[in-house]
Coordinates of C-alpha atoms in Angstrom, one line a residue:
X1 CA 74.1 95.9 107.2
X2 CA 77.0 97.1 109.2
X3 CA 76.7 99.7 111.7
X4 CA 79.7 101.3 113.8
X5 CA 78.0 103.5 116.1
X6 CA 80.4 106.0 118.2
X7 CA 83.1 103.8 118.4
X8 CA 86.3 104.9 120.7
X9 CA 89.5 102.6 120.3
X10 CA 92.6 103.1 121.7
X11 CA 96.1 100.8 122.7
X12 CA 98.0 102.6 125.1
X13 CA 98.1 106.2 124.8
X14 CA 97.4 105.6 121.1
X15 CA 93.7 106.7 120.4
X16 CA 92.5 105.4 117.4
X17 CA 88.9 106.1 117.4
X18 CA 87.1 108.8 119.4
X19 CA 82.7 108.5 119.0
X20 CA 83.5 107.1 115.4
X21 CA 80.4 106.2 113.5
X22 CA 80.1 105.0 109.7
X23 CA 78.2 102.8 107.8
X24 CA 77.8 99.8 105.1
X25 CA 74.7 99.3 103.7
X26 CA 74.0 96.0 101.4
X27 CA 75.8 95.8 98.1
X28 CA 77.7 98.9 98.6
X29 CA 81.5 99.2 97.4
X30 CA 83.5 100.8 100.5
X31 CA 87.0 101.7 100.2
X32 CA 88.6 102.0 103.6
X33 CA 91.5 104.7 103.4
X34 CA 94.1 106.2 106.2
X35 CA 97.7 106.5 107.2
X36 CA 99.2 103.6 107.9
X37 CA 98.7 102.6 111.3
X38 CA 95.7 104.9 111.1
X39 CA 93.5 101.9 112.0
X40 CA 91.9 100.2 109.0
X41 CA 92.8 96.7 110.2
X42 CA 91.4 96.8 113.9
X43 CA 88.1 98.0 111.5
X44 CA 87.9 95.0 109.8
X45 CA 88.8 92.9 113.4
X46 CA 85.6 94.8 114.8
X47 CA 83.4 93.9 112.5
X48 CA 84.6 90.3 112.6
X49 CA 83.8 90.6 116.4
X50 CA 87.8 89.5 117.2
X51 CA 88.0 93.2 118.7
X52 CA 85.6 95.4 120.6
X53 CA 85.5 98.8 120.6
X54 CA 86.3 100.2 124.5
X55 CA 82.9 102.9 123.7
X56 CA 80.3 102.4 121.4
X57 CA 79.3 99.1 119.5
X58 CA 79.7 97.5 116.0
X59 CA 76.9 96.0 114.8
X60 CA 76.2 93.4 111.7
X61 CA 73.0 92.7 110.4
X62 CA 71.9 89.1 111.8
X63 CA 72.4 86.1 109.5
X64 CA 75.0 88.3 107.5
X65 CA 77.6 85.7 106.1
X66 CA 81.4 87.6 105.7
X67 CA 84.3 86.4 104.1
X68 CA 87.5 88.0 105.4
X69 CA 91.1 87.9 103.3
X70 CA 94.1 89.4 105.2
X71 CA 97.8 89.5 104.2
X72 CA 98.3 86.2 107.1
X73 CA 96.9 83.3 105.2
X74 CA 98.3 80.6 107.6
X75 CA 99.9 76.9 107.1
X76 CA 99.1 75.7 103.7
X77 CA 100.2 72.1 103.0
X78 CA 99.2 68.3 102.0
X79 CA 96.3 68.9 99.5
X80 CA 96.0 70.5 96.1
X81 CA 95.5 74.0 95.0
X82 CA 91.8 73.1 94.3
X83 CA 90.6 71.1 97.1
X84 CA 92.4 73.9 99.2
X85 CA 90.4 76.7 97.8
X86 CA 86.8 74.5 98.3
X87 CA 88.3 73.9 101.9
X88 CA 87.2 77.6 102.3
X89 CA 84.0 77.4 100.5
X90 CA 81.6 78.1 103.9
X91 CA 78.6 75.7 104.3
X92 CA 78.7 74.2 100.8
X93 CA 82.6 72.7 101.7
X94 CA 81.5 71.3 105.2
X95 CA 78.7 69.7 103.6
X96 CA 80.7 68.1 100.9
X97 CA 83.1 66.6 102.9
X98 CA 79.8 65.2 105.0
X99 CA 79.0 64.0 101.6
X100 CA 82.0 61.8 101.0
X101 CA 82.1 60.4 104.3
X102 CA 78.1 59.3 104.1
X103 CA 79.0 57.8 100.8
X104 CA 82.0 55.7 102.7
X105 CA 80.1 55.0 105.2
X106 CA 77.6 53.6 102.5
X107 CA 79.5 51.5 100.7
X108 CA 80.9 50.2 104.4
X109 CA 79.3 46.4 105.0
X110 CA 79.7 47.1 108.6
X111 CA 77.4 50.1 108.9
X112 CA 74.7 47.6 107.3
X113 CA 72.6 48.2 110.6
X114 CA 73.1 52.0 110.4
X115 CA 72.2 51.7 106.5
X116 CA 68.4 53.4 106.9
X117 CA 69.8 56.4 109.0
X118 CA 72.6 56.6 106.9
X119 CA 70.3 57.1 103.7
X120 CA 68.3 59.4 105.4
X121 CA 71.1 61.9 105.9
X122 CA 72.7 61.9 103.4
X123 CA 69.4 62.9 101.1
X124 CA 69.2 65.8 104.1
X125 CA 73.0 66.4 103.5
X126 CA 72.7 66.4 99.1
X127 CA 69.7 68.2 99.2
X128 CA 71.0 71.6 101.3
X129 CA 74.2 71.1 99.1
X130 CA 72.4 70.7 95.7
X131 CA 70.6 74.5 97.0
X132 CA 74.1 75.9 97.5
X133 CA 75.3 75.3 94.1
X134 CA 77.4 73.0 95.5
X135 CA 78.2 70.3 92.3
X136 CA 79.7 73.5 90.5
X137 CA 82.2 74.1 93.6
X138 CA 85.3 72.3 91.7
X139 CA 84.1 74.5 88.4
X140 CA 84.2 77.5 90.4
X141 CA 87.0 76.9 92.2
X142 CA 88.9 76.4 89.0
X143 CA 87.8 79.4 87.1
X144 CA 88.7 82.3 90.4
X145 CA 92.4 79.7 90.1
X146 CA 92.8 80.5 86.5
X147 CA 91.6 84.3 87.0
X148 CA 94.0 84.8 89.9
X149 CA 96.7 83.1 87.4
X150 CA 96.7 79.4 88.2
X151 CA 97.3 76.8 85.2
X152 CA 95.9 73.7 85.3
X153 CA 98.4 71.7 86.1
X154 CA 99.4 73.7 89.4
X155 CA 95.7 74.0 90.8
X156 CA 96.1 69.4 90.9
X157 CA 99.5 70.2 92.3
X158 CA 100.7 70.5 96.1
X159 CA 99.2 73.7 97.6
X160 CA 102.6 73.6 100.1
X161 CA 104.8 73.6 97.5
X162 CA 103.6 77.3 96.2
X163 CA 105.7 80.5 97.0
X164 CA 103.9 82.8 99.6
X165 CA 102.8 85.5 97.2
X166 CA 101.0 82.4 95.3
X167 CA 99.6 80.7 98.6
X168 CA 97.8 84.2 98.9
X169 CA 96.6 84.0 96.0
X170 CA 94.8 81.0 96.6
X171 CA 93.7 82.5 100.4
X172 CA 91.9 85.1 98.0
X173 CA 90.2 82.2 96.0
X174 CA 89.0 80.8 98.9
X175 CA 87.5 84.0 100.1
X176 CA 85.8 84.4 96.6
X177 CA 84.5 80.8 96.5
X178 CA 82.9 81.9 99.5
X179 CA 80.4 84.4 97.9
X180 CA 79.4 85.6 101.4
X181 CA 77.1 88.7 102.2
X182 CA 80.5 90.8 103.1
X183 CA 83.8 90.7 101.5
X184 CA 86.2 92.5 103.5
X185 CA 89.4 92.3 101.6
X186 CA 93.2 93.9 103.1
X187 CA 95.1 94.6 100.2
X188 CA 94.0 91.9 97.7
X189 CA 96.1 93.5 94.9
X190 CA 99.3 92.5 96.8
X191 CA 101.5 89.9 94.8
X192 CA 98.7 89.9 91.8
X193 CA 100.2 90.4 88.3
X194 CA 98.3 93.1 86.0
X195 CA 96.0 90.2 84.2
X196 CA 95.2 89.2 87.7
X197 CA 94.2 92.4 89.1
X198 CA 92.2 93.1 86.2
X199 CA 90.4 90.2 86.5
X200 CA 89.7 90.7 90.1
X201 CA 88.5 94.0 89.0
X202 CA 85.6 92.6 86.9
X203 CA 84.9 90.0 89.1
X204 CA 84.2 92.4 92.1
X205 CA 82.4 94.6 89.8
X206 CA 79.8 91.9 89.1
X207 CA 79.9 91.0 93.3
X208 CA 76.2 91.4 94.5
X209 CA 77.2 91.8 98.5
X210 CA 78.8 93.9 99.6
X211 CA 82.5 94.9 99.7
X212 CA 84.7 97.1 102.2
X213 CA 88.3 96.8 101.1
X214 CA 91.5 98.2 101.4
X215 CA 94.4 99.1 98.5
X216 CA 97.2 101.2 97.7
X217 CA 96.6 100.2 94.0
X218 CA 94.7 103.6 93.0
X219 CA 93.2 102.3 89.9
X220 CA 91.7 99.6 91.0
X221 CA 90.4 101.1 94.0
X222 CA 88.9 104.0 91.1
X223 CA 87.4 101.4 89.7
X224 CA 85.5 98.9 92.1
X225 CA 84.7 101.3 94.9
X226 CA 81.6 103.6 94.6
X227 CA 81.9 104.8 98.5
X228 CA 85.5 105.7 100.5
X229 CA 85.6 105.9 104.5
X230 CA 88.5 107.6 105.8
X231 CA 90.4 107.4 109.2
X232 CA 92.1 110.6 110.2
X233 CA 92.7 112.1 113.2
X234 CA 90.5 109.5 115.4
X235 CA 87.6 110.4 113.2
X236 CA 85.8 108.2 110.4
X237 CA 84.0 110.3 107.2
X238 CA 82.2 109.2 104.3
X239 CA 82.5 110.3 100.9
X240 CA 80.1 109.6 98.0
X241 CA 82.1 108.4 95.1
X242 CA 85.6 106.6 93.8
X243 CA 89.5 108.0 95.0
X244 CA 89.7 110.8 92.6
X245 CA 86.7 112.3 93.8
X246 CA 87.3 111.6 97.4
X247 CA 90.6 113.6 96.8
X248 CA 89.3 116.4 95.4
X249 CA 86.3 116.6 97.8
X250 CA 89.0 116.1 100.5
X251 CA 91.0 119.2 98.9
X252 CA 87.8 120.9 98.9
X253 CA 86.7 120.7 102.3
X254 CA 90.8 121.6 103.7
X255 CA 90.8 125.0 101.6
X256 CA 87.0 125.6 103.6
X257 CA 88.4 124.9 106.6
X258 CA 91.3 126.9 105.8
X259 CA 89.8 130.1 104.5
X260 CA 87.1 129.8 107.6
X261 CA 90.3 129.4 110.2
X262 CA 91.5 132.5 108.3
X263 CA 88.6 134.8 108.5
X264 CA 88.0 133.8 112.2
X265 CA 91.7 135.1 112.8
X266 CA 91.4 138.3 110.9
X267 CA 88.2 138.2 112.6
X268 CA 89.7 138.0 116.1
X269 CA 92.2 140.0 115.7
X270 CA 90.3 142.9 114.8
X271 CA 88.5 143.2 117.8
X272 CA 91.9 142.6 119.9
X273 CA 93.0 145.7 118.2
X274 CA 90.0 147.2 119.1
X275 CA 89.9 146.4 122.8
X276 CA 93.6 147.3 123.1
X277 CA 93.3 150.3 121.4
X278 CA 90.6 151.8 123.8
X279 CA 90.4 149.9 127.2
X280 CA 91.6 153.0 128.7
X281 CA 89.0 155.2 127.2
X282 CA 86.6 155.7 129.4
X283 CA 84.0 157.1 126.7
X284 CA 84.5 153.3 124.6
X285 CA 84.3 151.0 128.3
X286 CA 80.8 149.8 127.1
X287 CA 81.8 149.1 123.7
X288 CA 85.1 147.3 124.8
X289 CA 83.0 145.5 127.3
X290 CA 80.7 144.2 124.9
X291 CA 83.2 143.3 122.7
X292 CA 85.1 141.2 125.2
X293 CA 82.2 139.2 126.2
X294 CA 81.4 138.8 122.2
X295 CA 84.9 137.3 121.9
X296 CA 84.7 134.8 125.0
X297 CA 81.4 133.6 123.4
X298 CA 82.9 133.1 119.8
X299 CA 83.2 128.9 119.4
X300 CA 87.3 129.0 118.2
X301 CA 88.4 127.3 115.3
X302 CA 91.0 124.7 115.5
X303 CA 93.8 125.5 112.7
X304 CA 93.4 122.7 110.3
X305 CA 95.2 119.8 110.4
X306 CA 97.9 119.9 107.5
X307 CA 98.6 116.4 106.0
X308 CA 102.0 116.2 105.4
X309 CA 102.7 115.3 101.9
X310 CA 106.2 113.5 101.0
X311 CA 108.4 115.0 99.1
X312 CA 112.2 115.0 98.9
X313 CA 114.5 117.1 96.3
X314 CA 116.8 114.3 94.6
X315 CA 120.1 115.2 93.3
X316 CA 119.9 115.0 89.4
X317 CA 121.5 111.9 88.0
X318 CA 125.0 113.0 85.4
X319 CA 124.5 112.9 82.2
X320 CA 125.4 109.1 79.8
X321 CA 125.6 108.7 76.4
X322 CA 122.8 108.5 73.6
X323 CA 122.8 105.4 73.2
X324 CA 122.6 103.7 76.6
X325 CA 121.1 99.9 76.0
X326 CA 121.6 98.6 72.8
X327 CA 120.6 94.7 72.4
X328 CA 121.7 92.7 69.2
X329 CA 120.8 88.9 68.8
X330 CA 119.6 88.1 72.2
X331 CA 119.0 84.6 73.0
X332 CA 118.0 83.2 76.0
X333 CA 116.6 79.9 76.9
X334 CA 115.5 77.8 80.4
X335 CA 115.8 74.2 79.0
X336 CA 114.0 73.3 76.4
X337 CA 111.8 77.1 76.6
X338 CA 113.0 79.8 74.4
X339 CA 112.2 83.5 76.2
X340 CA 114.1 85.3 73.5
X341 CA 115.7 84.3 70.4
X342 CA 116.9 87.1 68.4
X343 CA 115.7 90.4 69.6
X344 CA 117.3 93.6 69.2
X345 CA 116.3 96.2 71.3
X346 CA 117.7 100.1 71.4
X347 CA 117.5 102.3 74.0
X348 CA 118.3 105.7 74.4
X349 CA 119.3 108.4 76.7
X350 CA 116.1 109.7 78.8
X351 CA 113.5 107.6 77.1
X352 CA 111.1 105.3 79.5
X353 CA 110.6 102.2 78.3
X354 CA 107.8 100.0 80.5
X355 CA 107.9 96.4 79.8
X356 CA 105.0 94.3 79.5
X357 CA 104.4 90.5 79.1
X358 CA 102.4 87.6 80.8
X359 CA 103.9 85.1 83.5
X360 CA 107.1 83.7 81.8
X361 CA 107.1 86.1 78.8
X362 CA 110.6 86.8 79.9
X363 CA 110.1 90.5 81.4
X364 CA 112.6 90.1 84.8
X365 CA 114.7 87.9 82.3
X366 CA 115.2 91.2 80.3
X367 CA 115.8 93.3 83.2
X368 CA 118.3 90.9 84.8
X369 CA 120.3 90.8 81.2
X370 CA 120.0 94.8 81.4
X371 CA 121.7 94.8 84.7
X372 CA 124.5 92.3 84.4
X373 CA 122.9 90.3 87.0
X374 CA 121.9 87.6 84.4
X375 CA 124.1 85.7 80.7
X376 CA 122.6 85.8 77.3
X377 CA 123.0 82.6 76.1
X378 CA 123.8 84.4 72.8
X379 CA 123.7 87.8 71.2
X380 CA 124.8 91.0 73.1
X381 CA 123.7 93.3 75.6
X382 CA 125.7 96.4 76.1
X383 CA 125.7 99.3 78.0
X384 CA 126.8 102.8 76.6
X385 CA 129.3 104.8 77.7
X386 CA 129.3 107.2 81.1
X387 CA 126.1 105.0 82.0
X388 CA 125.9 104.2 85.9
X389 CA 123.1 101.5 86.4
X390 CA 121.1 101.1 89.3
X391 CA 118.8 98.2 89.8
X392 CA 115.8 97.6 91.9
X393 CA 114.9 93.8 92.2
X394 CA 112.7 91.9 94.8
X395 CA 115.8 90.2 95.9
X396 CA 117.8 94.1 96.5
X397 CA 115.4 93.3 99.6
X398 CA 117.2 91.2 100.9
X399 CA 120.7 92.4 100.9
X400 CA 120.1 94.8 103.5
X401 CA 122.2 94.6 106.3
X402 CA 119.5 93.3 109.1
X403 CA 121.5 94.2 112.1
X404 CA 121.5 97.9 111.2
X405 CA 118.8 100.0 111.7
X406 CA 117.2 102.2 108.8
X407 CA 119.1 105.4 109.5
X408 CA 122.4 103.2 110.2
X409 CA 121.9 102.0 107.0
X410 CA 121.6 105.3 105.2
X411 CA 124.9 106.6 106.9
X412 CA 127.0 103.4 105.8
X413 CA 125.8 104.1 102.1
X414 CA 125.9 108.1 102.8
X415 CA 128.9 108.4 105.2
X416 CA 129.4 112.3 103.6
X417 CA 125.7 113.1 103.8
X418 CA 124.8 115.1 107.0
X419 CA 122.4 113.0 109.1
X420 CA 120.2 116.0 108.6
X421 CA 119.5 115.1 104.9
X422 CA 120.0 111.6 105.6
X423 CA 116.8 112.1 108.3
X424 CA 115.0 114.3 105.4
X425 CA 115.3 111.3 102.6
X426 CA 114.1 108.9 105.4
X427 CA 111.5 110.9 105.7
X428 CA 110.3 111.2 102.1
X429 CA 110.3 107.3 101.9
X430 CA 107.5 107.5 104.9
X431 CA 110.2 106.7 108.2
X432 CA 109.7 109.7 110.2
X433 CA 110.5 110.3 114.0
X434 CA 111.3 107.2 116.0
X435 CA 110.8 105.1 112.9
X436 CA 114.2 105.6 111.4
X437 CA 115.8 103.6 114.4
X438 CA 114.0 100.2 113.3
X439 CA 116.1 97.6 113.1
X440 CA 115.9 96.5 109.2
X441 CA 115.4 92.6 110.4
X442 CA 111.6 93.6 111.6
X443 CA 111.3 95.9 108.7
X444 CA 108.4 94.8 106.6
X445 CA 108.4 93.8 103.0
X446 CA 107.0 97.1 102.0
X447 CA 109.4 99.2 104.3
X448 CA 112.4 97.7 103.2
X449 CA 111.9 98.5 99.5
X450 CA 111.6 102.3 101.0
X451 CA 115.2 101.8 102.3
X452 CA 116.5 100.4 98.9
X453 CA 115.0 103.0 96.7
X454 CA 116.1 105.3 99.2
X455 CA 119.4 104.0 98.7
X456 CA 119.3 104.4 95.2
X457 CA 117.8 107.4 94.5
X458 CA 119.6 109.6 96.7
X459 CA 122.4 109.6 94.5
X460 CA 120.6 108.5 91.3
X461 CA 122.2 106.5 88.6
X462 CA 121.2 107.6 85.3
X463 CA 119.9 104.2 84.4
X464 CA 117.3 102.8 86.5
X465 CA 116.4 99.1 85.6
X466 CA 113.2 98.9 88.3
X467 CA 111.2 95.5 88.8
X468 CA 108.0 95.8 90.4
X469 CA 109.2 99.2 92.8
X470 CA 105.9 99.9 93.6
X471 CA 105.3 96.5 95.7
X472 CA 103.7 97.0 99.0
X473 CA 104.4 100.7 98.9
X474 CA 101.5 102.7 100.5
X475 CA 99.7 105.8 98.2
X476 CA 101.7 108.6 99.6
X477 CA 105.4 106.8 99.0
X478 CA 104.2 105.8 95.5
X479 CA 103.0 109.5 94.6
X480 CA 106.2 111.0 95.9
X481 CA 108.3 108.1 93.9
X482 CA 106.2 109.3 90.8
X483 CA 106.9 113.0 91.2
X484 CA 110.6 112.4 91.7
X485 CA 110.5 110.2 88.6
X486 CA 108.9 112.6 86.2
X487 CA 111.5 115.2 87.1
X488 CA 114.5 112.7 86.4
X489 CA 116.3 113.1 83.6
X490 CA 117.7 109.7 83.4
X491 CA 116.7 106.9 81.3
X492 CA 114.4 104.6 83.0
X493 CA 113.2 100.5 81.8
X494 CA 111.1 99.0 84.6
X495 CA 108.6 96.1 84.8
X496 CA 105.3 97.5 87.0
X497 CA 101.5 96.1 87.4
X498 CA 100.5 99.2 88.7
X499 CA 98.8 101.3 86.3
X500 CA 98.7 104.6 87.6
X501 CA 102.6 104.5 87.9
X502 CA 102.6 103.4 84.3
X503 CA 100.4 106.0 82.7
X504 CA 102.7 108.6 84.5
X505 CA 106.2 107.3 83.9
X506 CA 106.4 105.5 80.3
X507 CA 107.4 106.7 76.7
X508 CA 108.2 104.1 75.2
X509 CA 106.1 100.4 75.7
X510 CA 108.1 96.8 75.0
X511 CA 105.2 94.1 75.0
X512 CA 106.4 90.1 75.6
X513 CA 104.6 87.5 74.5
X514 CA 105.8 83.9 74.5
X515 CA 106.3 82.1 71.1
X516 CA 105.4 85.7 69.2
X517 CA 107.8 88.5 68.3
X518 CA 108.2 91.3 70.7
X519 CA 106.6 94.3 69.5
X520 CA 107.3 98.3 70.5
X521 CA 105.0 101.0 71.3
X522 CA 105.8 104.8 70.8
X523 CA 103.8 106.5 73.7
X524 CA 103.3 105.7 77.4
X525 CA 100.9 102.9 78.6
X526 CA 97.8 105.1 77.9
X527 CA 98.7 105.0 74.2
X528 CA 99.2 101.5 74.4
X529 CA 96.2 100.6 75.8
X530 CA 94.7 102.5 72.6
X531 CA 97.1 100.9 70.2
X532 CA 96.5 97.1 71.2
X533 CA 92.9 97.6 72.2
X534 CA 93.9 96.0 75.7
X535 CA 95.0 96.8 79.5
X536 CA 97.6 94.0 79.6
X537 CA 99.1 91.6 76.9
X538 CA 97.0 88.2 78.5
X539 CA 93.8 90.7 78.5
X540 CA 93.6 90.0 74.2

């Protein structure tokens, strides 16, 4: 279906892609992994045909319909939710906007002469839209809305009056609507909530084209992918099978490689002894002769390419009080909805509480209350004694000084720290080399929550209220965030849709639901999702 045949890329003295070759075959489910800037974008711009490869040649199947969603959706403005997501419906939305125009033009005295014509095309026009299903479009549409999170009311409502992380949602319904041969999705998982994301898992599950996708969400990507292509090194290989196999097969084949370089060099530097040892004897010459010749022949091995894993060795966080949140009466209200009238909560010193909840259930409203940067409108929050908060919001983003550059900015929080452990915590958060000179104003969304939870972390609190940390961060900054979490000995309360980072950090589970009581879990998420019988609270 789609056929990259020795492809060689490269911008600059950058070489992406040296005699590259993979392939899609129908109804497969691809995951495309790599480093980032590894090239998994200018894969999906070849096969769209926006890029060509300098060697080589990509090749799709003819009459092979795909649907593309990447994190630039575009101007979104002037219509609703719903007739935005139809907009992208393929053939079946050209044709029903041919539709309403015939039928103006039908009920238009002055096209009486054209009336004959008129009639004829628009049968022509109904009948290829009644084979595309088209009638349901407005159903459809409505039902990938309400997966990806829409209510009713907003999918009538102005499209341009939606946040970004909602107007990509509805670039994602669009795509879906599409139901093309080929969905090639870039992160789709970015700015879902957990019902979404579940959702979209099932829905891609019952997909019948097929799908090439990229995601730093690793359970998902567990879960819909069957297949994984990986860029490394200018190379592209296949692996049979979801992440967790790819990783260990990946493991696998390095510790091969590995022994293999090893023997060859024990190998080699046997018979180097050998023919130092006794190129003056004349009585060996043959021998040493033959063995020379033996090693000029030998194919060498190139030492294995070691991918650096990121680590960095945080300072532990000093040591607070038992009791280090203890809630008593909280009420809080916006207008005339109640998000919490009455609930006590208790904390205590090194437990890991995750907090769960549907859109609105209130779970940033805790967090903000937690972290002072919010009022009860009654009841009381308090904070125990010797406890040193740190908090991780979506808005920490942005107060980031944008004229310094990520190093700069380590130094002014750090001006004690030796730039050589300033450079090694850069480097842990995944800005290595030149990148630690970025200016922080062209710093991605992603890249600037490095820098903040670099910031924090460093010299960790021993309360950490965390909202969503894991946005936008790639699989090797997430793993290294989870390994330095499950050796702090803090007290952690954080709101996350990622699941892996769940499973592996919680203890203790608070699940929101609007217009119900809260109720508490003992155990992480995994015991939660046994307890309740469900992945997420809107999941019932």
């Amino acid at each position: 279906m789609i056929h990259l045949d020795s492809i060689s890329k490269h911008y600059g003295k950058q070489l992406l892609f040296v005699e590259a070759s993979a392939v899609v075959h129908r109804g497969e489910r691809v995951g495309l992994v790599g480093p980032n800037g590894a090239g998994k974008t200018t894969i999906f711009r070849m096969i769209l045909g926006a890029e060509a490869p300098d060697e080589g040649q990509v090749r799709v199947d003819r009459g092979v319909s795909i649907g593309y969603f990447s994190q630039d959706v575009g101007e979104m403005g002037g219509r609703s939710v719903v007739a935005e997501t139809i907009d992208g419906a393929g053939p079946a939305a050209a044709l029903a906007a041919e539709l309403a125009e015939l039928e103006a033009a039908l009920a238009d005295p002055a096209q009486a002469d054209a009336m004959e014509q008129l009639i004829e095309r628009y049968g022509e026009v109904q009948g290829r839209f009644v084979e595309l299903d088209g009638y349901s479009l407005d159903a459809r549409a409505r039902e990938i809305l309400a997966g990806l999170g829409f209510a009713q009311e907003v999918m009538d409502g102005d499209v341009g009056r939606l946040s970004g992380g909602w107007k990509m949602r509805v670039a994602l319904a669009r795509i879906l609507l599409m139901r093309p041969d080929v969905l090639l999705l870039d992160e789709p998982t970015n700015h879902l909530d957990l019902e979404s994301i579940l959702w979209l898992e099932g829905y891609l599950k019952g997909f019948p084209g097929a799908l090439v996708m990229t995601s730093h969400d690793r359970e998902f990507i567990n879960r819909v992918v069957s297949k994984i292509i990986e860029i490394d090194a200018g190379e592209l290989s296949t692996f049979s099978g979801n992440y967790d196999f790819y990783e260990e097969q990946r493991a696998l084949l390095a510790a091969q490689a590995q022994a293999s370089y090893e023997r060859q060099q024990a190998m080699l530097a046997k018979e180097r002894r050998f023919i130092e040892r006794f190129k003056t004897h004349a009585a060996r010459a043959v021998q040493v002769q033959s063995r020379v010749k033996k090693l000029e022949k030998i194919d060498k091995l190139e030492p294995p390419r070691q991918r650096k894993a990121l680590s960095f060795d945080f300072r532990p966080a000093p040591r607070s009080g038992n009791d280090v949140v203890k809630i008593e009466g909280l009420r809080k209200a916006f207008g005339p909805k109640k998000i919490y009238d009455g609930l006590d909560l208790m904390v205590r010193r090194r437990e890991r509480w995750c907090v769960m909840g549907e859109n609105g259930a209130g779970k940033t409203t805790l967090l903000r209350l937690i972290a002072g940067a919010s009022e009860p409108d009654g009841g009381d929050v308090t904070i125990g004694a010797s406890v040193k908060l740190g908090y991780f919001a979506q808005h920490s983003l942005d107060l980031l000084d944008p004229s310094h550059t990520v190093i700069e900015s380590l130094t002014h929080a750090f001006p004690t720290a030796s730039i050589g452990q300033l450079r090694a915590l850069a480097g842990a958060f995944g800005f290595s080399g030149d990148d630690v000179d970025k200016p922080v104003r062209i710093l991605s969304g992603g890249e600037k929550a490095r820098v903040v939870l670099a910031l924090m972390l460093y010299d960790p609190p021993n309360l950490l209220v965390l909202d969503e940390p894991t946005n936008h961060l790639d699989m090797a900054t997430k793993e290294m965030l989870i390994a330095s979490l499950s050796a702090y000995e803090g007290t952690m309360v954080f709101v996350s849709h990622d699941r892996h980072f769940l499973a592996a950090l919680s203890d203790h589970v608070l699940e929101l639901e609007a217009g119900a009581a809260p109720r508490v879990y003992l155990g992480g998420y995994r015991e939660y999702v046994a307890a309740s019988g469900h992945e997420a609270p809107g999941m019932r």
